[in-house]
Amino acid sequence: MEDFDTLEFICTVDSCRKVIPFSPLKIEKNPAIECPHCKKQYSFERKLVDQFKKFEKLIMAVRDAKEILGNTSVGINVDGNQIKIPYKLLLTRMNTLLTLDVGGNTITFKFRVEPLKAYSE
């Protein structure tokens, strides 16, 4: 798995609220990351780092299976009618989010569908 920033979250500092990109591989080596804007430090427990890695592997497996999933639909029943949504559409149009309670704050971590090799502001 490549070492690029595949996850991001919004800084919890009210005066900042900017995006903080990071990689599960990077925080495995050093479980502390810093907001590139306000310099607030965030640290993650080993268990959470492991969950991020599993989450990333799950998303990557789904992306790797897109050829198979291209012929698959998700059926949703609405008022007795079934609506079929092509899985391929779900992969390209919906954000994958992981919402966790971190230190009493609800933080949503977003998986970056097309991660950038380098983060730019």
Tab-separated table of N, CA and C in Angstrom:
chain	number	residue	atom	x	y	z
A	1	MET	N	0.840	-1.167	0.000
A	1	MET	CA	0.000	0.000	0.000
A	1	MET	C	0.891	1.238	0.000
A	2	GLU	N	0.547	2.227	-0.829
A	2	GLU	CA	1.354	3.428	-0.933
A	2	GLU	C	1.218	4.284	0.314
A	3	ASP	N	2.224	5.101	0.547
A	3	ASP	CA	2.234	5.966	1.719
A	3	ASP	C	1.831	7.389	1.316
A	4	PHE	N	0.541	7.587	1.052
A	4	PHE	CA	0.036	8.922	0.789
A	4	PHE	C	-1.118	9.197	1.734
A	5	ASP	N	-1.499	10.459	1.815
A	5	ASP	CA	-2.534	10.868	2.761
A	5	ASP	C	-3.907	10.432	2.264
A	6	THR	N	-4.416	9.356	2.847
A	6	THR	CA	-5.684	8.787	2.401
A	6	THR	C	-6.855	9.158	3.296
A	7	LEU	N	-6.566	9.717	4.467
A	7	LEU	CA	-7.626	10.121	5.388
A	7	LEU	C	-7.463	11.594	5.727
A	8	GLU	N	-8.582	12.207	6.114
A	8	GLU	CA	-8.516	13.600	6.535
A	8	GLU	C	-9.616	13.876	7.545
A	9	PHE	N	-9.404	14.901	8.352
A	9	PHE	CA	-10.432	15.361	9.275
A	9	PHE	C	-10.261	16.858	9.474
A	10	ILE	N	-11.276	17.479	10.060
A	10	ILE	CA	-11.262	18.916	10.298
A	10	ILE	C	-10.669	19.190	11.680
A	11	CYS	N	-9.746	20.124	11.745
A	11	CYS	CA	-9.129	20.514	13.013
A	11	CYS	C	-10.219	20.953	13.990
A	12	THR	N	-10.076	20.566	15.244
A	12	THR	CA	-11.093	20.869	16.257
A	12	THR	C	-10.945	22.261	16.869
A	13	VAL	N	-9.887	22.974	16.526
A	13	VAL	CA	-9.690	24.332	17.047
A	13	VAL	C	-10.665	25.265	16.324
A	14	ASP	N	-11.524	25.939	17.089
A	14	ASP	CA	-12.564	26.786	16.502
A	14	ASP	C	-12.022	27.841	15.543
A	15	SER	N	-10.888	28.424	15.851
A	15	SER	CA	-10.331	29.468	14.991
A	15	SER	C	-9.628	28.906	13.751
A	16	CYS	N	-9.474	27.599	13.677
A	16	CYS	CA	-8.787	26.961	12.548
A	16	CYS	C	-9.796	26.265	11.628
A	17	ARG	N	-10.299	25.118	12.078
A	17	ARG	CA	-11.292	24.330	11.331
A	17	ARG	C	-10.843	23.994	9.900
A	18	LYS	N	-9.544	23.792	9.706
A	18	LYS	CA	-9.001	23.441	8.396
A	18	LYS	C	-8.810	21.925	8.303
A	19	VAL	N	-8.664	21.450	7.080
A	19	VAL	CA	-8.492	20.023	6.816
A	19	VAL	C	-7.089	19.579	7.217
A	20	ILE	N	-7.033	18.427	7.904
A	20	ILE	CA	-5.761	17.808	8.274
A	20	ILE	C	-5.685	16.460	7.554
A	21	PRO	N	-4.858	16.351	6.513
A	21	PRO	CA	-4.697	15.070	5.824
A	21	PRO	C	-3.642	14.220	6.534
A	22	PHE	N	-3.849	12.898	6.498
A	22	PHE	CA	-2.843	12.018	7.096
A	22	PHE	C	-2.968	10.621	6.513
A	23	SER	N	-1.988	9.820	6.813
A	23	SER	CA	-1.921	8.447	6.325
A	23	SER	C	-1.829	7.488	7.505
A	24	PRO	N	-2.604	6.396	7.488
A	24	PRO	CA	-2.459	5.385	8.541
A	24	PRO	C	-1.036	4.840	8.633
A	25	LEU	N	-0.340	4.764	7.510
A	25	LEU	CA	1.040	4.271	7.536
A	25	LEU	C	1.957	5.247	8.263
A	26	LYS	N	1.724	6.544	8.081
A	26	LYS	CA	2.549	7.544	8.760
A	26	LYS	C	2.292	7.547	10.260
A	27	ILE	N	1.017	7.458	10.666
A	27	ILE	CA	0.738	7.502	12.104
A	27	ILE	C	1.059	6.180	12.787
A	28	GLU	N	1.257	5.135	11.995
A	28	GLU	CA	1.717	3.876	12.591
A	28	GLU	C	3.156	4.056	13.091
A	29	LYS	N	3.943	4.802	12.330
A	29	LYS	CA	5.333	5.071	12.706
A	29	LYS	C	5.413	6.097	13.832
A	30	ASN	N	4.540	7.101	13.762
A	30	ASN	CA	4.500	8.161	14.776
A	30	ASN	C	3.037	8.522	14.994
A	31	PRO	N	2.423	8.078	16.097
A	31	PRO	CA	0.983	8.258	16.286
A	31	PRO	C	0.543	9.695	16.568
A	32	ALA	N	1.451	10.656	16.445
A	32	ALA	CA	1.089	12.065	16.635
A	32	ALA	C	1.169	12.791	15.294
A	33	ILE	N	0.156	13.605	15.019
A	33	ILE	CA	0.198	14.449	13.827
A	33	ILE	C	-0.113	15.873	14.257
A	34	GLU	N	0.273	16.798	13.404
A	34	GLU	CA	0.102	18.209	13.719
A	34	GLU	C	-0.749	18.860	12.640
A	35	CYS	N	-1.662	19.726	13.037
A	35	CYS	CA	-2.423	20.507	12.070
A	35	CYS	C	-1.423	21.389	11.325
A	36	PRO	N	-1.392	21.322	10.000
A	36	PRO	CA	-0.420	22.126	9.259
A	36	PRO	C	-0.721	23.626	9.312
A	37	HIS	N	-1.893	23.982	9.823
A	37	HIS	CA	-2.306	25.384	9.839
A	37	HIS	C	-2.100	26.044	11.205
A	38	CYS	N	-2.644	25.435	12.273
A	38	CYS	CA	-2.563	26.059	13.608
A	38	CYS	C	-1.562	25.355	14.527
A	39	LYS	N	-1.004	24.234	14.058
A	39	LYS	CA	0.025	23.474	14.782
A	39	LYS	C	-0.491	22.684	15.985
A	40	LYS	N	-1.820	22.558	16.150
A	40	LYS	CA	-2.361	21.733	17.241
A	40	LYS	C	-1.905	20.294	17.031
A	41	GLN	N	-1.499	19.650	18.105
A	41	GLN	CA	-1.038	18.264	18.066
A	41	GLN	C	-2.205	17.311	18.323
A	42	TYR	N	-2.272	16.253	17.543
A	42	TYR	CA	-3.238	15.178	17.741
A	42	TYR	C	-2.446	13.888	17.878
A	43	SER	N	-2.809	13.070	18.837
A	43	SER	CA	-2.148	11.769	18.964
A	43	SER	C	-3.223	10.697	18.998
A	44	PHE	N	-2.881	9.544	18.459
A	44	PHE	CA	-3.824	8.443	18.319
A	44	PHE	C	-3.305	7.217	19.048
A	45	GLU	N	-4.184	6.561	19.779
A	45	GLU	CA	-3.825	5.317	20.459
A	45	GLU	C	-3.642	4.216	19.427
A	46	ARG	N	-2.846	3.234	19.793
A	46	ARG	CA	-2.537	2.109	18.903
A	46	ARG	C	-3.809	1.449	18.358
A	47	LYS	N	-4.808	1.268	19.211
A	47	LYS	CA	-6.052	0.615	18.781
A	47	LYS	C	-6.734	1.411	17.667
A	48	LEU	N	-6.749	2.732	17.783
A	48	LEU	CA	-7.361	3.573	16.758
A	48	LEU	C	-6.547	3.534	15.469
A	49	VAL	N	-5.233	3.540	15.583
A	49	VAL	CA	-4.367	3.430	14.404
A	49	VAL	C	-4.659	2.122	13.671
A	50	ASP	N	-4.811	1.033	14.413
A	50	ASP	CA	-5.141	-0.262	13.809
A	50	ASP	C	-6.497	-0.211	13.108
A	51	GLN	N	-7.471	0.486	13.703
A	51	GLN	CA	-8.788	0.620	13.077
A	51	GLN	C	-8.694	1.422	11.785
A	52	PHE	N	-7.885	2.481	11.781
A	52	PHE	CA	-7.678	3.261	10.560
A	52	PHE	C	-7.083	2.387	9.457
A	53	LYS	N	-6.106	1.558	9.817
A	53	LYS	CA	-5.478	0.679	8.830
A	53	LYS	C	-6.485	-0.311	8.258
A	54	LYS	N	-7.331	-0.885	9.118
A	54	LYS	CA	-8.361	-1.822	8.653
A	54	LYS	C	-9.359	-1.117	7.748
A	55	PHE	N	-9.759	0.089	8.137
A	55	PHE	CA	-10.691	0.885	7.347
A	55	PHE	C	-10.102	1.170	5.968
A	56	GLU	N	-8.835	1.562	5.937
A	56	GLU	CA	-8.175	1.843	4.669
A	56	GLU	C	-8.102	0.585	3.798
A	57	LYS	N	-7.770	-0.555	4.397
A	57	LYS	CA	-7.706	-1.812	3.641
A	57	LYS	C	-9.068	-2.183	3.068
A	58	LEU	N	-10.126	-1.963	3.847
A	58	LEU	CA	-11.482	-2.249	3.372
A	58	LEU	C	-11.814	-1.394	2.153
A	59	ILE	N	-11.546	-0.106	2.236
A	59	ILE	CA	-11.833	0.796	1.126
A	59	ILE	C	-11.000	0.432	-0.096
A	60	MET	N	-9.735	0.115	0.113
A	60	MET	CA	-8.867	-0.261	-1.006
A	60	MET	C	-9.342	-1.561	-1.654
A	61	ALA	N	-9.823	-2.507	-0.859
A	61	ALA	CA	-10.342	-3.765	-1.409
A	61	ALA	C	-11.575	-3.505	-2.270
A	62	VAL	N	-12.433	-2.621	-1.822
A	62	VAL	CA	-13.617	-2.267	-2.617
A	62	VAL	C	-13.178	-1.599	-3.918
A	63	ARG	N	-12.202	-0.707	-3.837
A	63	ARG	CA	-11.703	-0.052	-5.055
A	63	ARG	C	-11.072	-1.066	-6.000
A	64	ASP	N	-10.332	-2.035	-5.457
A	64	ASP	CA	-9.708	-3.063	-6.290
A	64	ASP	C	-10.746	-3.946	-6.974
A	65	ALA	N	-11.919	-4.075	-6.367
A	65	ALA	CA	-12.983	-4.926	-6.913
A	65	ALA	C	-13.930	-4.155	-7.826
A	66	LYS	N	-13.573	-2.935	-8.220
A	66	LYS	CA	-14.512	-2.118	-8.993
A	66	LYS	C	-14.899	-2.755	-10.326
A	67	GLU	N	-14.030	-3.572	-10.902
A	67	GLU	CA	-14.370	-4.258	-12.151
A	67	GLU	C	-15.551	-5.206	-11.936
A	68	ILE	N	-15.516	-5.959	-10.851
A	68	ILE	CA	-16.608	-6.876	-10.512
A	68	ILE	C	-17.840	-6.088	-10.102
A	69	LEU	N	-17.626	-5.058	-9.296
A	69	LEU	CA	-18.741	-4.275	-8.780
A	69	LEU	C	-19.393	-3.409	-9.852
A	70	GLY	N	-18.730	-3.236	-10.996
A	70	GLY	CA	-19.300	-2.457	-12.091
A	70	GLY	C	-20.592	-3.040	-12.617
A	71	ASN	N	-20.795	-4.331	-12.428
A	71	ASN	CA	-22.022	-4.995	-12.881
A	71	ASN	C	-22.998	-5.237	-11.743
A	72	THR	N	-22.740	-4.641	-10.594
A	72	THR	CA	-23.540	-4.873	-9.396
A	72	THR	C	-24.336	-3.622	-9.054
A	73	SER	N	-25.530	-3.840	-8.510
A	73	SER	CA	-26.365	-2.724	-8.061
A	73	SER	C	-26.734	-2.919	-6.607
A	74	VAL	N	-27.036	-1.819	-5.955
A	74	VAL	CA	-27.552	-1.853	-4.594
A	74	VAL	C	-29.032	-1.532	-4.699
A	75	GLY	N	-29.876	-2.425	-4.180
A	75	GLY	CA	-31.318	-2.214	-4.244
A	75	GLY	C	-31.839	-1.558	-2.982
A	76	ILE	N	-32.628	-0.505	-3.165
A	76	ILE	CA	-33.237	0.199	-2.043
A	76	ILE	C	-34.741	0.196	-2.255
A	77	ASN	N	-35.475	-0.263	-1.234
A	77	ASN	CA	-36.931	-0.272	-1.323
A	77	ASN	C	-37.494	1.035	-0.786
A	78	VAL	N	-38.267	1.717	-1.636
A	78	VAL	CA	-38.906	2.978	-1.264
A	78	VAL	C	-40.375	2.893	-1.652
A	79	ASP	N	-41.253	2.958	-0.646
A	79	ASP	CA	-42.706	2.903	-0.880
A	79	ASP	C	-43.112	1.723	-1.762
A	80	GLY	N	-42.526	0.568	-1.518
A	80	GLY	CA	-42.890	-0.633	-2.259
A	80	GLY	C	-42.210	-0.770	-3.607
A	81	ASN	N	-41.442	0.201	-4.014
A	81	ASN	CA	-40.708	0.138	-5.280
A	81	ASN	C	-39.224	-0.038	-4.990
A	82	GLN	N	-38.591	-0.873	-5.803
A	82	GLN	CA	-37.159	-1.067	-5.621
A	82	GLN	C	-36.392	-0.177	-6.592
A	83	ILE	N	-35.486	0.580	-6.034
A	83	ILE	CA	-34.620	1.430	-6.842
A	83	ILE	C	-33.241	0.786	-6.833
A	84	LYS	N	-32.690	0.570	-8.018
A	84	LYS	CA	-31.360	-0.024	-8.122
A	84	LYS	C	-30.345	1.069	-8.439
A	85	ILE	N	-29.349	1.160	-7.583
A	85	ILE	CA	-28.277	2.134	-7.777
A	85	ILE	C	-27.019	1.358	-8.156
A	86	PRO	N	-26.467	1.633	-9.335
A	86	PRO	CA	-25.238	0.935	-9.721
A	86	PRO	C	-24.132	1.178	-8.695
A	87	TYR	N	-23.480	0.099	-8.297
A	87	TYR	CA	-22.423	0.204	-7.295
A	87	TYR	C	-21.321	1.143	-7.764
A	88	LYS	N	-21.082	1.134	-9.069
A	88	LYS	CA	-20.053	2.007	-9.636
A	88	LYS	C	-20.366	3.474	-9.322
A	89	LEU	N	-21.645	3.830	-9.363
A	89	LEU	CA	-22.058	5.190	-9.024
A	89	LEU	C	-21.775	5.487	-7.553
A	90	LEU	N	-22.038	4.517	-6.696
A	90	LEU	CA	-21.765	4.702	-5.270
A	90	LEU	C	-20.277	4.930	-5.015
A	91	LEU	N	-19.441	4.230	-5.762
A	91	LEU	CA	-17.993	4.355	-5.569
A	91	LEU	C	-17.463	5.715	-6.000
A	92	THR	N	-18.121	6.329	-6.976
A	92	THR	CA	-17.598	7.580	-7.511
A	92	THR	C	-18.288	8.819	-6.971
A	93	ARG	N	-19.474	8.677	-6.418
A	93	ARG	CA	-20.247	9.855	-6.025
A	93	ARG	C	-20.445	10.035	-4.521
A	94	MET	N	-20.172	9.008	-3.750
A	94	MET	CA	-20.416	9.111	-2.320
A	94	MET	C	-19.101	9.160	-1.552
A	95	ASN	N	-19.091	9.944	-0.500
A	95	ASN	CA	-17.926	10.010	0.381
A	95	ASN	C	-17.962	8.855	1.367
A	96	THR	N	-16.807	8.333	1.685
A	96	THR	CA	-16.693	7.297	2.698
A	96	THR	C	-16.209	7.962	3.974
A	97	LEU	N	-17.046	7.880	5.013
A	97	LEU	CA	-16.770	8.579	6.263
A	97	LEU	C	-16.735	7.611	7.428
A	98	LEU	N	-15.898	7.911	8.397
A	98	LEU	CA	-15.805	7.155	9.640
A	98	LEU	C	-15.944	8.176	10.764
A	99	THR	N	-17.047	8.102	11.533
A	99	THR	CA	-17.297	9.066	12.599
A	99	THR	C	-17.001	8.421	13.944
A	100	LEU	N	-16.126	9.069	14.720
A	100	LEU	CA	-15.691	8.522	16.002
A	100	LEU	C	-15.753	9.587	17.085
A	101	ASP	N	-15.894	9.130	18.323
A	101	ASP	CA	-15.791	10.017	19.480
A	101	ASP	C	-14.324	9.999	19.903
A	102	VAL	N	-13.658	11.135	19.751
A	102	VAL	CA	-12.244	11.234	20.089
A	102	VAL	C	-12.095	12.291	21.178
A	103	GLY	N	-11.784	11.839	22.370
A	103	GLY	CA	-11.593	12.758	23.486
A	103	GLY	C	-12.806	13.615	23.786
A	104	GLY	N	-13.989	13.046	23.626
A	104	GLY	CA	-15.218	13.785	23.900
A	104	GLY	C	-15.717	14.616	22.731
A	105	ASN	N	-14.969	14.646	21.640
A	105	ASN	CA	-15.392	15.354	20.430
A	105	ASN	C	-15.780	14.344	19.362
A	106	THR	N	-16.864	14.611	18.661
A	106	THR	CA	-17.230	13.774	17.529
A	106	THR	C	-16.445	14.277	16.327
A	107	ILE	N	-15.622	13.395	15.773
A	107	ILE	CA	-14.788	13.759	14.628
A	107	ILE	C	-15.101	12.808	13.485
A	108	THR	N	-15.300	13.382	12.312
A	108	THR	CA	-15.554	12.589	11.121
A	108	THR	C	-14.272	12.530	10.300
A	109	PHE	N	-13.813	11.318	10.048
A	109	PHE	CA	-12.634	11.086	9.227
A	109	PHE	C	-13.128	10.722	7.836
A	110	LYS	N	-12.619	11.407	6.839
A	110	LYS	CA	-13.041	11.185	5.454
A	110	LYS	C	-11.936	10.466	4.702
A	111	PHE	N	-12.322	9.408	4.001
A	111	PHE	CA	-11.373	8.715	3.142
A	111	PHE	C	-11.266	9.493	1.845
A	112	ARG	N	-10.057	9.849	1.458
A	112	ARG	CA	-9.839	10.613	0.231
A	112	ARG	C	-9.858	9.645	-0.943
A	113	VAL	N	-10.890	9.758	-1.785
A	113	VAL	CA	-11.100	8.817	-2.880
A	113	VAL	C	-9.932	8.820	-3.852
A	114	GLU	N	-9.471	9.977	-4.232
A	114	GLU	CA	-8.315	10.071	-5.120
A	114	GLU	C	-7.232	10.851	-4.384
A	115	PRO	N	-6.505	10.184	-3.493
A	115	PRO	CA	-5.515	10.891	-2.680
A	115	PRO	C	-4.470	11.600	-3.532
A	116	LEU	N	-4.075	12.748	-3.076
A	116	LEU	CA	-3.021	13.492	-3.749
A	116	LEU	C	-1.675	12.960	-3.283
A	117	LYS	N	-0.707	12.949	-4.149
A	117	LYS	CA	0.631	12.500	-3.764
A	117	LYS	C	1.232	13.454	-2.739
A	118	ALA	N	0.963	14.725	-2.913
A	118	ALA	CA	1.440	15.722	-1.946
A	118	ALA	C	0.281	16.652	-1.630
A	119	TYR	N	0.167	17.015	-0.394
A	119	TYR	CA	-0.928	17.886	0.024
A	119	TYR	C	-0.562	19.333	-0.256
A	120	SER	N	-1.480	20.044	-0.864
A	120	SER	CA	-1.267	21.475	-1.077
A	120	SER	C	-2.465	22.226	-0.544
A	121	GLU	N	-2.225	23.409	-0.056
A	121	GLU	CA	-3.288	24.212	0.541
A	121	GLU	C	-4.201	24.792	-0.518
